[in-house]
Short mmCIF file of N, CA and C in Angstrom, two decimals:
data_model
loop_
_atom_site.label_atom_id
_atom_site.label_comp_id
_atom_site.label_asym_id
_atom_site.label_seq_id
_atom_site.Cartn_x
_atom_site.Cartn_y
_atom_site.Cartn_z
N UNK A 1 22.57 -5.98 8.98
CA UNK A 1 21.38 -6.73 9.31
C UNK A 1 21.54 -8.15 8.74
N UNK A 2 21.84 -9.22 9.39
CA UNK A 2 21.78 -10.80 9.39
C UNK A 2 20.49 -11.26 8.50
N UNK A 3 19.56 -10.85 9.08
CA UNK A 3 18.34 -11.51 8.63
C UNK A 3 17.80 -10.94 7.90
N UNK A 4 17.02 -10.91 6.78
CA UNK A 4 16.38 -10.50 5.94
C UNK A 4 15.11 -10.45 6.28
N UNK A 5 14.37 -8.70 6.45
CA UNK A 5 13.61 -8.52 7.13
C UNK A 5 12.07 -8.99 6.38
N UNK A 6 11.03 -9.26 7.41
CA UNK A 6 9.66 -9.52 6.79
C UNK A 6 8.71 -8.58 6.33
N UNK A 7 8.43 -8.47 5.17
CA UNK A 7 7.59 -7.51 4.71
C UNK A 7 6.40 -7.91 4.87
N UNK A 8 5.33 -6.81 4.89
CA UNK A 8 3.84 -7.25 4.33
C UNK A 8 3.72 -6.20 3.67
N UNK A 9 2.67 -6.42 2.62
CA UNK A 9 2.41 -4.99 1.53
C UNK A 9 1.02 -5.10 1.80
N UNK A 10 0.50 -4.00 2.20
CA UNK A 10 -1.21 -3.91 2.58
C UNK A 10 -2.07 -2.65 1.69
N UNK A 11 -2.55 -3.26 1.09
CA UNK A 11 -3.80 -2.83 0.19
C UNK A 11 -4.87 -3.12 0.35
N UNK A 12 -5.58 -1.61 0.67
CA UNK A 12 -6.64 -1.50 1.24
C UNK A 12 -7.43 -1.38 -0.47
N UNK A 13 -8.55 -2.13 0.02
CA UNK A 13 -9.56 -2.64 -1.46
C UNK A 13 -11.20 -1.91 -1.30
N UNK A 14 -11.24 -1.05 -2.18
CA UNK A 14 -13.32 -0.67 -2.63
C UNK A 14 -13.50 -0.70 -3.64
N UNK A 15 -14.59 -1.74 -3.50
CA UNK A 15 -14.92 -2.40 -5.35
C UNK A 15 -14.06 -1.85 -6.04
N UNK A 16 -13.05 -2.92 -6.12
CA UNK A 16 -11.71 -3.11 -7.14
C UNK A 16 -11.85 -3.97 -8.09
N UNK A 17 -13.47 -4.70 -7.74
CA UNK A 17 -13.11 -6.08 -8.71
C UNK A 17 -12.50 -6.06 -10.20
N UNK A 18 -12.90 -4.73 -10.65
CA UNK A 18 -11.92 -4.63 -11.87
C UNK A 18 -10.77 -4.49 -12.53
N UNK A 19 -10.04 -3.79 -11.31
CA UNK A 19 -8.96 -3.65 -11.18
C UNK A 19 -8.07 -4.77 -10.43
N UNK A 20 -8.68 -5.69 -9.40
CA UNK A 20 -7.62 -6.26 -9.02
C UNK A 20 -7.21 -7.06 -9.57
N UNK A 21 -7.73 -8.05 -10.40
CA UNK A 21 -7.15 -9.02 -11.79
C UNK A 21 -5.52 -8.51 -12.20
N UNK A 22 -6.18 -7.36 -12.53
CA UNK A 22 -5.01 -6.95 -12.97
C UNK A 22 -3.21 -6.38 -11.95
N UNK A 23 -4.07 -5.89 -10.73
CA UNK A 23 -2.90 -5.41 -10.45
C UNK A 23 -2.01 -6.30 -9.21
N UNK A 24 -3.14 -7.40 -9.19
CA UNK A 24 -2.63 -8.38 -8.18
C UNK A 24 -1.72 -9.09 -8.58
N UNK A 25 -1.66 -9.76 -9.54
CA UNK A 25 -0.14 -10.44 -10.10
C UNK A 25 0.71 -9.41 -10.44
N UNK A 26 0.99 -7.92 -10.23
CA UNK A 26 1.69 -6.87 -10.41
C UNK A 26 2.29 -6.90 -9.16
N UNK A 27 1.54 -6.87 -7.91
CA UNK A 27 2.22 -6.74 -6.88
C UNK A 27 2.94 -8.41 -6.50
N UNK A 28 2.52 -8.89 -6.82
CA UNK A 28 3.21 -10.30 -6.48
C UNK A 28 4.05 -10.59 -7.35
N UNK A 29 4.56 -10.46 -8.30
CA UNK A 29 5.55 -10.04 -9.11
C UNK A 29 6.75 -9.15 -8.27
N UNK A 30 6.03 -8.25 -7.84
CA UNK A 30 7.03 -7.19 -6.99
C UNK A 30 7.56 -7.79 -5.89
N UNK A 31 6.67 -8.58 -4.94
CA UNK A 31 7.32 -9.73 -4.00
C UNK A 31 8.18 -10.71 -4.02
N UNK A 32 7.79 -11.17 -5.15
CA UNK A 32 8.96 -11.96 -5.55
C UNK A 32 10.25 -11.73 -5.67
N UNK A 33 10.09 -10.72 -6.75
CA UNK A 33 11.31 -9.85 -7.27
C UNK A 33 12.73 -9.23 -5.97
N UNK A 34 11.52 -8.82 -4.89
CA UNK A 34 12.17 -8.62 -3.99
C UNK A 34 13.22 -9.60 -3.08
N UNK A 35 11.99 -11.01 -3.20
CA UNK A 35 12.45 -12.16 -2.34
C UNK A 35 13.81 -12.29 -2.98
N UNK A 36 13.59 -12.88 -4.17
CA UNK A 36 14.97 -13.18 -5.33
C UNK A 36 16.13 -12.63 -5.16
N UNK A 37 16.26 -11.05 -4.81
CA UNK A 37 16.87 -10.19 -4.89
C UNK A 37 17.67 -10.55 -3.43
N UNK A 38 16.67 -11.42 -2.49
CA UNK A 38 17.94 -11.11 -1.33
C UNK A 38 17.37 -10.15 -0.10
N UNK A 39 16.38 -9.36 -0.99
CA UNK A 39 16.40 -8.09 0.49
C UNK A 39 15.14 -8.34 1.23
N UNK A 40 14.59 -8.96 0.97
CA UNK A 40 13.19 -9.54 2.21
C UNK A 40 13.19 -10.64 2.26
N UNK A 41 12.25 -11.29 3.63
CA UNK A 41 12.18 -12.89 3.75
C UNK A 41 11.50 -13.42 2.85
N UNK A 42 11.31 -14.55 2.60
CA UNK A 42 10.49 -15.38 1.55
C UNK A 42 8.63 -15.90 3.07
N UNK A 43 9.01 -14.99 4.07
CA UNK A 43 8.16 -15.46 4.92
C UNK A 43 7.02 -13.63 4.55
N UNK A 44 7.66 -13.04 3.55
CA UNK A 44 6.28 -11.78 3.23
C UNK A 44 5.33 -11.96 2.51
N UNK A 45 4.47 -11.09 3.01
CA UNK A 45 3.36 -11.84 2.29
C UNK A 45 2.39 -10.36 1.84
N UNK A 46 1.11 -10.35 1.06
CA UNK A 46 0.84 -9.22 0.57
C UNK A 46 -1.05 -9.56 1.34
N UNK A 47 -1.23 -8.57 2.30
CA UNK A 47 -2.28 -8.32 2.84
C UNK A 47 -3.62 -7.37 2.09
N UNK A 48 -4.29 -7.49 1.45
CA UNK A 48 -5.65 -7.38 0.87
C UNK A 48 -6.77 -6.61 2.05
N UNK A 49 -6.93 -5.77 2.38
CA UNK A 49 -7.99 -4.96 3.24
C UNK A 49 -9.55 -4.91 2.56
N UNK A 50 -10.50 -5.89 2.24
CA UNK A 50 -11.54 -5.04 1.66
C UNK A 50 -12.95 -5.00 2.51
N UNK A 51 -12.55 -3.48 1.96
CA UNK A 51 -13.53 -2.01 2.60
C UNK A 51 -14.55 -2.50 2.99
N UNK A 52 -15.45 -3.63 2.74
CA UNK A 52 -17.02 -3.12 2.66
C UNK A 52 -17.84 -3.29 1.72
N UNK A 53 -16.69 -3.60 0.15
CA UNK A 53 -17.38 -3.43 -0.87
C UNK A 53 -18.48 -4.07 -1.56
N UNK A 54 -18.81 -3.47 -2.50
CA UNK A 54 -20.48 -4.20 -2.81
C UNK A 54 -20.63 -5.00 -4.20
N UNK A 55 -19.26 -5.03 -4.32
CA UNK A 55 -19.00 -5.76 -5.63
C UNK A 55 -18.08 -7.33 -5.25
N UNK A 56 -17.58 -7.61 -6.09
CA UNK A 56 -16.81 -9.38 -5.98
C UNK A 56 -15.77 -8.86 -5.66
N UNK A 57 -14.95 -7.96 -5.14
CA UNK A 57 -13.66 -7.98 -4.62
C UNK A 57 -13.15 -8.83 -3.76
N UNK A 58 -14.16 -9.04 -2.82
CA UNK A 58 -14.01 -10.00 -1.68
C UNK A 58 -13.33 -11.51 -2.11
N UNK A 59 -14.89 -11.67 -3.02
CA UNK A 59 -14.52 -13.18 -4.08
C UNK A 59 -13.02 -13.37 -4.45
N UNK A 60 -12.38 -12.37 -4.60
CA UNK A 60 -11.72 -12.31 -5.51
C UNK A 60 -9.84 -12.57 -4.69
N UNK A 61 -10.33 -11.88 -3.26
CA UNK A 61 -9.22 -11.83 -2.77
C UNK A 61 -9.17 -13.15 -2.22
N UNK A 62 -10.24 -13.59 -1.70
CA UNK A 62 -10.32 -15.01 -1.03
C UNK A 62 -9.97 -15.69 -3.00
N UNK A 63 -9.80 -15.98 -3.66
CA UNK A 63 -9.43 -17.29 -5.21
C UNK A 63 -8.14 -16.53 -4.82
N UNK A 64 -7.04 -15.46 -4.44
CA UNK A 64 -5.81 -15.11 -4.69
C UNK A 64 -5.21 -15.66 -3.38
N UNK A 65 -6.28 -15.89 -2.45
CA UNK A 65 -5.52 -16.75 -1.28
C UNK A 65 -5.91 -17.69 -1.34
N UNK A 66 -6.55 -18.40 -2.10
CA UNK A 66 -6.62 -20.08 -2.03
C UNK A 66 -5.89 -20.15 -3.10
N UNK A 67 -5.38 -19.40 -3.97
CA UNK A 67 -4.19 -19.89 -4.69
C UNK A 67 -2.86 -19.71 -4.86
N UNK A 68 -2.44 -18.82 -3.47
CA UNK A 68 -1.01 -18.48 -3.63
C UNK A 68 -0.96 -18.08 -2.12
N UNK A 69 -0.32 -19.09 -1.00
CA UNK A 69 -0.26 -18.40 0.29
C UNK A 69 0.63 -17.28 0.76
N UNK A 70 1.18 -17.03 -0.06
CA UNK A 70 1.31 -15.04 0.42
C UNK A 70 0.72 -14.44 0.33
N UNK A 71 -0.67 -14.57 -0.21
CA UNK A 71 -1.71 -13.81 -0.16
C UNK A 71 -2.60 -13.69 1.01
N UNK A 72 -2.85 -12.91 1.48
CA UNK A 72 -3.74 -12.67 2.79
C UNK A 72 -4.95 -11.92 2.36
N UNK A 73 -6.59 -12.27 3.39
CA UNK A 73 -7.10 -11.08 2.94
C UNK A 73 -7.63 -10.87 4.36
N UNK A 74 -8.69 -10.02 4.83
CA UNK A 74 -9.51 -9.02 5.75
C UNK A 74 -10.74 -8.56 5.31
N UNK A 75 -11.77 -9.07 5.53
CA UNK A 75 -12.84 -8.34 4.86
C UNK A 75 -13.90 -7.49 6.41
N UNK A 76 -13.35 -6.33 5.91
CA UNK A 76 -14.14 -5.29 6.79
C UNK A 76 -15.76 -5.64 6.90
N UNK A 77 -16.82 -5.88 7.99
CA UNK A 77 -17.92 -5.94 7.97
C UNK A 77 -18.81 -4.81 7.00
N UNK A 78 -18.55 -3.50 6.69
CA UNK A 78 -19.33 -2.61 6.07
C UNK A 78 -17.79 -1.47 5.64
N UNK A 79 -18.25 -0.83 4.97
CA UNK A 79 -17.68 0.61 4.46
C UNK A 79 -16.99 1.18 5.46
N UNK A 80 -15.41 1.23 6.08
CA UNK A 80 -15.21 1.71 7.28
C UNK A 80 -14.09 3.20 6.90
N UNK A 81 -13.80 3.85 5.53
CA UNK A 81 -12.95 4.71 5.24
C UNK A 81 -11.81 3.73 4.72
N UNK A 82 -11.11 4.21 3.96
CA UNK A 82 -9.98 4.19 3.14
C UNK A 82 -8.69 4.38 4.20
N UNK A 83 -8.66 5.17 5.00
CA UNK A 83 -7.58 5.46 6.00
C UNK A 83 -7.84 3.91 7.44
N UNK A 84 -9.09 3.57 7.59
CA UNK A 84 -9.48 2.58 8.30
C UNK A 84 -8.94 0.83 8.27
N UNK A 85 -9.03 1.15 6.67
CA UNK A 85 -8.68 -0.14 5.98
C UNK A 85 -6.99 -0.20 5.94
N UNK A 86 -6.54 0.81 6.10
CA UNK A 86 -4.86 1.07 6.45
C UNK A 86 -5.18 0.65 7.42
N UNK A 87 -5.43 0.98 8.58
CA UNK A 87 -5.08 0.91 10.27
C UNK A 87 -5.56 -0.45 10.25
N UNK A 88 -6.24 -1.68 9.64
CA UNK A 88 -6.68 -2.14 9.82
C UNK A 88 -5.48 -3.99 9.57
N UNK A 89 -5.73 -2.99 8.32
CA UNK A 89 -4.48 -3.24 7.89
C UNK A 89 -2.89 -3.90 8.96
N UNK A 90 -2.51 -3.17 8.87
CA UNK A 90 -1.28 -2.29 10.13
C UNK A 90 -1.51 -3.12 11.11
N UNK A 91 -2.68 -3.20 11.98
CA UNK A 91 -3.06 -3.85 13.12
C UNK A 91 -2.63 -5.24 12.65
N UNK A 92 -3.05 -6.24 12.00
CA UNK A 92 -3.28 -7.05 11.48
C UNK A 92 -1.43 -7.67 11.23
N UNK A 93 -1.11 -7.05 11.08
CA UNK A 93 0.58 -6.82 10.45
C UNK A 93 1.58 -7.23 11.49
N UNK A 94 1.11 -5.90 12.14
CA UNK A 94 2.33 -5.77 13.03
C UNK A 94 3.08 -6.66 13.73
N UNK A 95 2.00 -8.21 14.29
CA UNK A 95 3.13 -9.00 15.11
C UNK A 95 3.86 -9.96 14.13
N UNK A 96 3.48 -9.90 12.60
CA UNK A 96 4.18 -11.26 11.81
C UNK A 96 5.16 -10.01 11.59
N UNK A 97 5.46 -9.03 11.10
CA UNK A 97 6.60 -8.69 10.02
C UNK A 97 7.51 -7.35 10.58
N UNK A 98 8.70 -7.30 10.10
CA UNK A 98 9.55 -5.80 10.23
C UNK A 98 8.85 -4.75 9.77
N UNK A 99 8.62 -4.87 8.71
CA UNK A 99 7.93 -3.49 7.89
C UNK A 99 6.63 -3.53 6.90
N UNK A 100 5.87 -2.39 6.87
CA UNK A 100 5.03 -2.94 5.89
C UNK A 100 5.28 -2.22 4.80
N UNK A 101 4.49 -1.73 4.02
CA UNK A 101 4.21 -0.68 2.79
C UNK A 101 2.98 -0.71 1.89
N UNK A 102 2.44 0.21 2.41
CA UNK A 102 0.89 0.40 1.78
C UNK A 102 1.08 1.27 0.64
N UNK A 103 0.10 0.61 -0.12
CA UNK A 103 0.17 1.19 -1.86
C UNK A 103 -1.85 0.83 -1.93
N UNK A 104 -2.08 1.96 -2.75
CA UNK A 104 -3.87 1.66 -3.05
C UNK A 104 -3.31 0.67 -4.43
N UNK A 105 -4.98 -0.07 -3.99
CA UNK A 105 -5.00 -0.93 -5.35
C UNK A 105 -5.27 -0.85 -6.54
N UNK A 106 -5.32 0.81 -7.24
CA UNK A 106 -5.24 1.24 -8.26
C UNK A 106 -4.35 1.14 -9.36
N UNK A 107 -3.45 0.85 -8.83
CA UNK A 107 -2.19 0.62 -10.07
C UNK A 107 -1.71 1.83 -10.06
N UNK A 108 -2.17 3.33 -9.86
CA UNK A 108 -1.83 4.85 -9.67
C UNK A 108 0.28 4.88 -9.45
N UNK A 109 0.39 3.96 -8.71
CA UNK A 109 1.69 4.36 -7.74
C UNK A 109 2.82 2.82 -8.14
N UNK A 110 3.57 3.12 -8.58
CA UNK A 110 4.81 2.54 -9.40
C UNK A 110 5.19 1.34 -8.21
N UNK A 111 5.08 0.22 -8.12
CA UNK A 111 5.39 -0.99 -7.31
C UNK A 111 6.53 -1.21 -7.57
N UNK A 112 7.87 -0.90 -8.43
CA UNK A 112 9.02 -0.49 -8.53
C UNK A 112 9.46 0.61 -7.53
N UNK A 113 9.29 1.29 -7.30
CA UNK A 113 9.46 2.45 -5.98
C UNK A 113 9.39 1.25 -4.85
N UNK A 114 9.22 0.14 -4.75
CA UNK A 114 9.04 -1.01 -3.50
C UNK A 114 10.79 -1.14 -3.35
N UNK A 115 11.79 -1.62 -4.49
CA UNK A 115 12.47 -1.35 -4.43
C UNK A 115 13.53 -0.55 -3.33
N UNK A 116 13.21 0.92 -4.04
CA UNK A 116 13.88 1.69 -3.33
C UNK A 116 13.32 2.10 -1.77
N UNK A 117 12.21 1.57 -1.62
CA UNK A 117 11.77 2.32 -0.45
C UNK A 117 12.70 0.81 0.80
N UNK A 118 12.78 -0.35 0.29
CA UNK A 118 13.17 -1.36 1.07
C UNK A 118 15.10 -0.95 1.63
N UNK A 119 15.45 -0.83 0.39
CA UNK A 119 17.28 -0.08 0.67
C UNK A 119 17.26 0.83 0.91
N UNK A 120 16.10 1.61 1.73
CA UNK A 120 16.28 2.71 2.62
C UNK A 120 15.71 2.45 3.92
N UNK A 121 14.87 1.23 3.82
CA UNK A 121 14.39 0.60 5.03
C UNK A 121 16.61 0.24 5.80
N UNK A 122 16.16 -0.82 4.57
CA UNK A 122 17.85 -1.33 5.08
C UNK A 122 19.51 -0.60 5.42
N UNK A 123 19.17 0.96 4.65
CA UNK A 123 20.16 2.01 5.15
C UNK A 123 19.63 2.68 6.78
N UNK A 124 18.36 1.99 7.17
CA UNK A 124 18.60 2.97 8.47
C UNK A 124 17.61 3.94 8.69
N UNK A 125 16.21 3.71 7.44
CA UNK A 125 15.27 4.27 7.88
C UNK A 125 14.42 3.49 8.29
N UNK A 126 13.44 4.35 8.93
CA UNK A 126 12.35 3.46 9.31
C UNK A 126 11.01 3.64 8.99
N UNK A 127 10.74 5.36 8.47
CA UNK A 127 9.80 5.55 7.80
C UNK A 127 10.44 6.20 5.84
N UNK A 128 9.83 5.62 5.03
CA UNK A 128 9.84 6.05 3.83
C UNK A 128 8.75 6.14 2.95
N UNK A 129 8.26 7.45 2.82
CA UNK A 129 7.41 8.10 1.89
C UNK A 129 7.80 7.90 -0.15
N UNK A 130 6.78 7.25 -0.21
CA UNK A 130 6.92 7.41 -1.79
C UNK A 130 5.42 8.54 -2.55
N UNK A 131 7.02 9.51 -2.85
CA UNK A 131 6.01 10.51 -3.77
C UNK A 131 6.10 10.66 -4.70
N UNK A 132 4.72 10.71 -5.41
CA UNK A 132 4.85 10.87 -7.33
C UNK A 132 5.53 12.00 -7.49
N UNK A 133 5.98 11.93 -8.72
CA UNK A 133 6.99 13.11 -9.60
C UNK A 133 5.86 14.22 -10.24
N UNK A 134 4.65 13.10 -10.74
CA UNK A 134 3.87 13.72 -11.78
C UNK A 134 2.51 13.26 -11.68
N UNK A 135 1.54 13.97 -11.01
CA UNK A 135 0.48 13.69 -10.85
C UNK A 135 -0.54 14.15 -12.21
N UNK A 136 -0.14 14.07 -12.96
CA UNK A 136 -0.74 14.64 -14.55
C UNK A 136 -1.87 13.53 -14.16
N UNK A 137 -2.13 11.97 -14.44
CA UNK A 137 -3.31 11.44 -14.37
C UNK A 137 -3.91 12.23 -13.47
N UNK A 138 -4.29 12.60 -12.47
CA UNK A 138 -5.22 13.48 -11.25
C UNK A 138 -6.25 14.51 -12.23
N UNK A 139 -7.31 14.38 -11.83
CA UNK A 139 -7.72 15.48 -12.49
C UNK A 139 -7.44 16.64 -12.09
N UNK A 140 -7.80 17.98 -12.96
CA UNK A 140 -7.34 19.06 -12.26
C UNK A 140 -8.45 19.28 -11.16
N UNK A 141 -9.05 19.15 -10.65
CA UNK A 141 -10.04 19.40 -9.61
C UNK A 141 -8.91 18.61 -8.47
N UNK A 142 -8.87 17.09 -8.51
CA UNK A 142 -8.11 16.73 -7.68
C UNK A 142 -6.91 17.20 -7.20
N UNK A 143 -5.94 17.67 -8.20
CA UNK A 143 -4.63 18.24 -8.18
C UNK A 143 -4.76 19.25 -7.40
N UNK A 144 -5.85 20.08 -8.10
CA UNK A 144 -6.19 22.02 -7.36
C UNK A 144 -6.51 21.36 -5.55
N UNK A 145 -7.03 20.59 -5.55
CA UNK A 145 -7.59 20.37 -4.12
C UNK A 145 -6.66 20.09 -2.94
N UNK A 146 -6.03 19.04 -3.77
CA UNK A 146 -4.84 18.60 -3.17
C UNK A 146 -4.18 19.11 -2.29
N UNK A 147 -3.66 20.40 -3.53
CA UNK A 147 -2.46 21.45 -3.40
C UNK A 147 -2.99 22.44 -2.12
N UNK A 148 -4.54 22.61 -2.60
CA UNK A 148 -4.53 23.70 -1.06
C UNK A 148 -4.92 22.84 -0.34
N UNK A 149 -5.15 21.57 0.38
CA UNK A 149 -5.17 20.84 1.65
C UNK A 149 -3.72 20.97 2.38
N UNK A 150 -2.69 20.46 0.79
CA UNK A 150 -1.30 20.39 1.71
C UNK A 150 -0.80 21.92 2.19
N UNK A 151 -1.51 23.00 1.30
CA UNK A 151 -0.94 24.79 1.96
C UNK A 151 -1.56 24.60 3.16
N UNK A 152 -2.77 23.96 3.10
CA UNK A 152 -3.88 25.12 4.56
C UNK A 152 -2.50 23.84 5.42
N UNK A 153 -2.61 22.52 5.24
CA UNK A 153 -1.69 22.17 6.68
C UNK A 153 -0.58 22.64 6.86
N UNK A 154 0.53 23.35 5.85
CA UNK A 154 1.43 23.92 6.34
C UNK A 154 1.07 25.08 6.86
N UNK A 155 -0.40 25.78 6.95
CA UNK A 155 -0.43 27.13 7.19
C UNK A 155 -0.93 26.86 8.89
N UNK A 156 -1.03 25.35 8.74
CA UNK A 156 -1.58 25.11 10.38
C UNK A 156 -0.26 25.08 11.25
N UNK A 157 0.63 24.75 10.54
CA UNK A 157 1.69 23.99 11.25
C UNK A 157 2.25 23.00 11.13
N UNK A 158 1.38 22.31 10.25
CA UNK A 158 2.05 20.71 10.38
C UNK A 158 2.81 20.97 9.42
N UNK A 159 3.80 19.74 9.37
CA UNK A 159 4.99 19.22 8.54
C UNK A 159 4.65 18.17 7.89
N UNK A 160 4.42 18.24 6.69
CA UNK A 160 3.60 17.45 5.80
C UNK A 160 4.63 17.34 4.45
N UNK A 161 4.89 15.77 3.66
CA UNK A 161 5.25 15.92 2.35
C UNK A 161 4.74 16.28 1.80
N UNK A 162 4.09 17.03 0.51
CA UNK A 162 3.46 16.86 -0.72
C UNK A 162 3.74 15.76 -1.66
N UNK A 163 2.38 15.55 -1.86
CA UNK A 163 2.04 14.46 -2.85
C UNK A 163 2.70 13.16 -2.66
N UNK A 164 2.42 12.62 -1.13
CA UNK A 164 2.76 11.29 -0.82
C UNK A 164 1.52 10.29 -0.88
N UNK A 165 0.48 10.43 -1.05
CA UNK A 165 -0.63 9.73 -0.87
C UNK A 165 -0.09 8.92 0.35
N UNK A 166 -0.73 7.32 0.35
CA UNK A 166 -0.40 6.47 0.54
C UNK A 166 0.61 5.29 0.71
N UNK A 167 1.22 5.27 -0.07
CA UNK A 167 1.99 4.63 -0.52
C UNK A 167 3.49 5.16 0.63
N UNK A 168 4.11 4.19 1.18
CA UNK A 168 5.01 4.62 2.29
C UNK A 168 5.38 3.05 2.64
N UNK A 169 6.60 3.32 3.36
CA UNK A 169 7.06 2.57 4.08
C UNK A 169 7.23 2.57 5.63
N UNK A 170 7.05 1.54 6.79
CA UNK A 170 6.73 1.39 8.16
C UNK A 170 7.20 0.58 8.53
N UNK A 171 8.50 0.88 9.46
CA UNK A 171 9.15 -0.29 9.87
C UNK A 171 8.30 -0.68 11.57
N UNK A 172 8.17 -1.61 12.19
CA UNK A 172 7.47 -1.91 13.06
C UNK A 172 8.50 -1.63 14.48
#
């Protein structure tokens, strides 16, 4: 591959304002890192989805794009789902870049795994799932729940990872 493909990283946002301070120069850190490295364009940029929310997130994503233009944001008219704000996402994406990779804006999911999920973009995949090792933070309610959503879908049929959340890679 000649060209060094265009990423977008899309994070879908509900009242994060507390969290995104923090994890927004985490992921842009990770962009960089990447750019530096050689394996994405310096034309990626990190897309911001927020939900609906009823707090300053919004505020917050609009001061991270008036101060750093790889920053993008989207602000959903009302509360549209967490899976919505992906697609919304995605839509939004698809005609600037090669691939995206959605991560929640929790900090939950290792932005180092960006890394590896890109040199498997570049070996020849086109979809790459990043799954935790160790869901110990989860509560056990969450964990227990989890676990039988992903049985009952294998008991449906589907072909499902365990414990991929979100967080994945999508080449366009």
């Amino acid at each position: 591959m000649n060209n060094k493909p265009v990423l977008w990283i899309i994070i879908p946002c509900y009242n994060e304002q507390e969290v995104l301070p923090v994890t927004a120069p985490l992921f842009l850190e990770k962009l960089q890192s990447l750019t530096d490295s050689g394996k994405i364009s310096a034309k990626s940029r990190i897309l911001f989805v927020d939900d609906g929310s009823g707090d300053r997130t919004w505020e917050i994503i609009k001061g991270l794009s008036a101060g750093d233009p790889r920053v993008l944001g989207i602000s959903q008219s009302r509360n549209r789902g967490h899976q919505n704000a992906l697609v919304a996402g995605m839509m939004e994406a698809r005609d600037h870049c090669d691939i995206t990779i959605t991560i929640d804006c929790d900090g939950q999911d290792d932005p180092d795994a960006m890394d590896k999920m890109v040199d498997a973009y570049l070996d020849g995949c086109e979809i790459v799932y990043g799954v935790r090792e160790d869901s110990e933070a989860d509560t056990w309610f969450k964990r227990t729940t989890a676990q039988g959503y992903y049985k009952m879908l294998r008991g449906l049929g589907a072909d499902v990872v365990y414990n991929h959340a979100d967080y994945r890679l999508v080449s366009s």
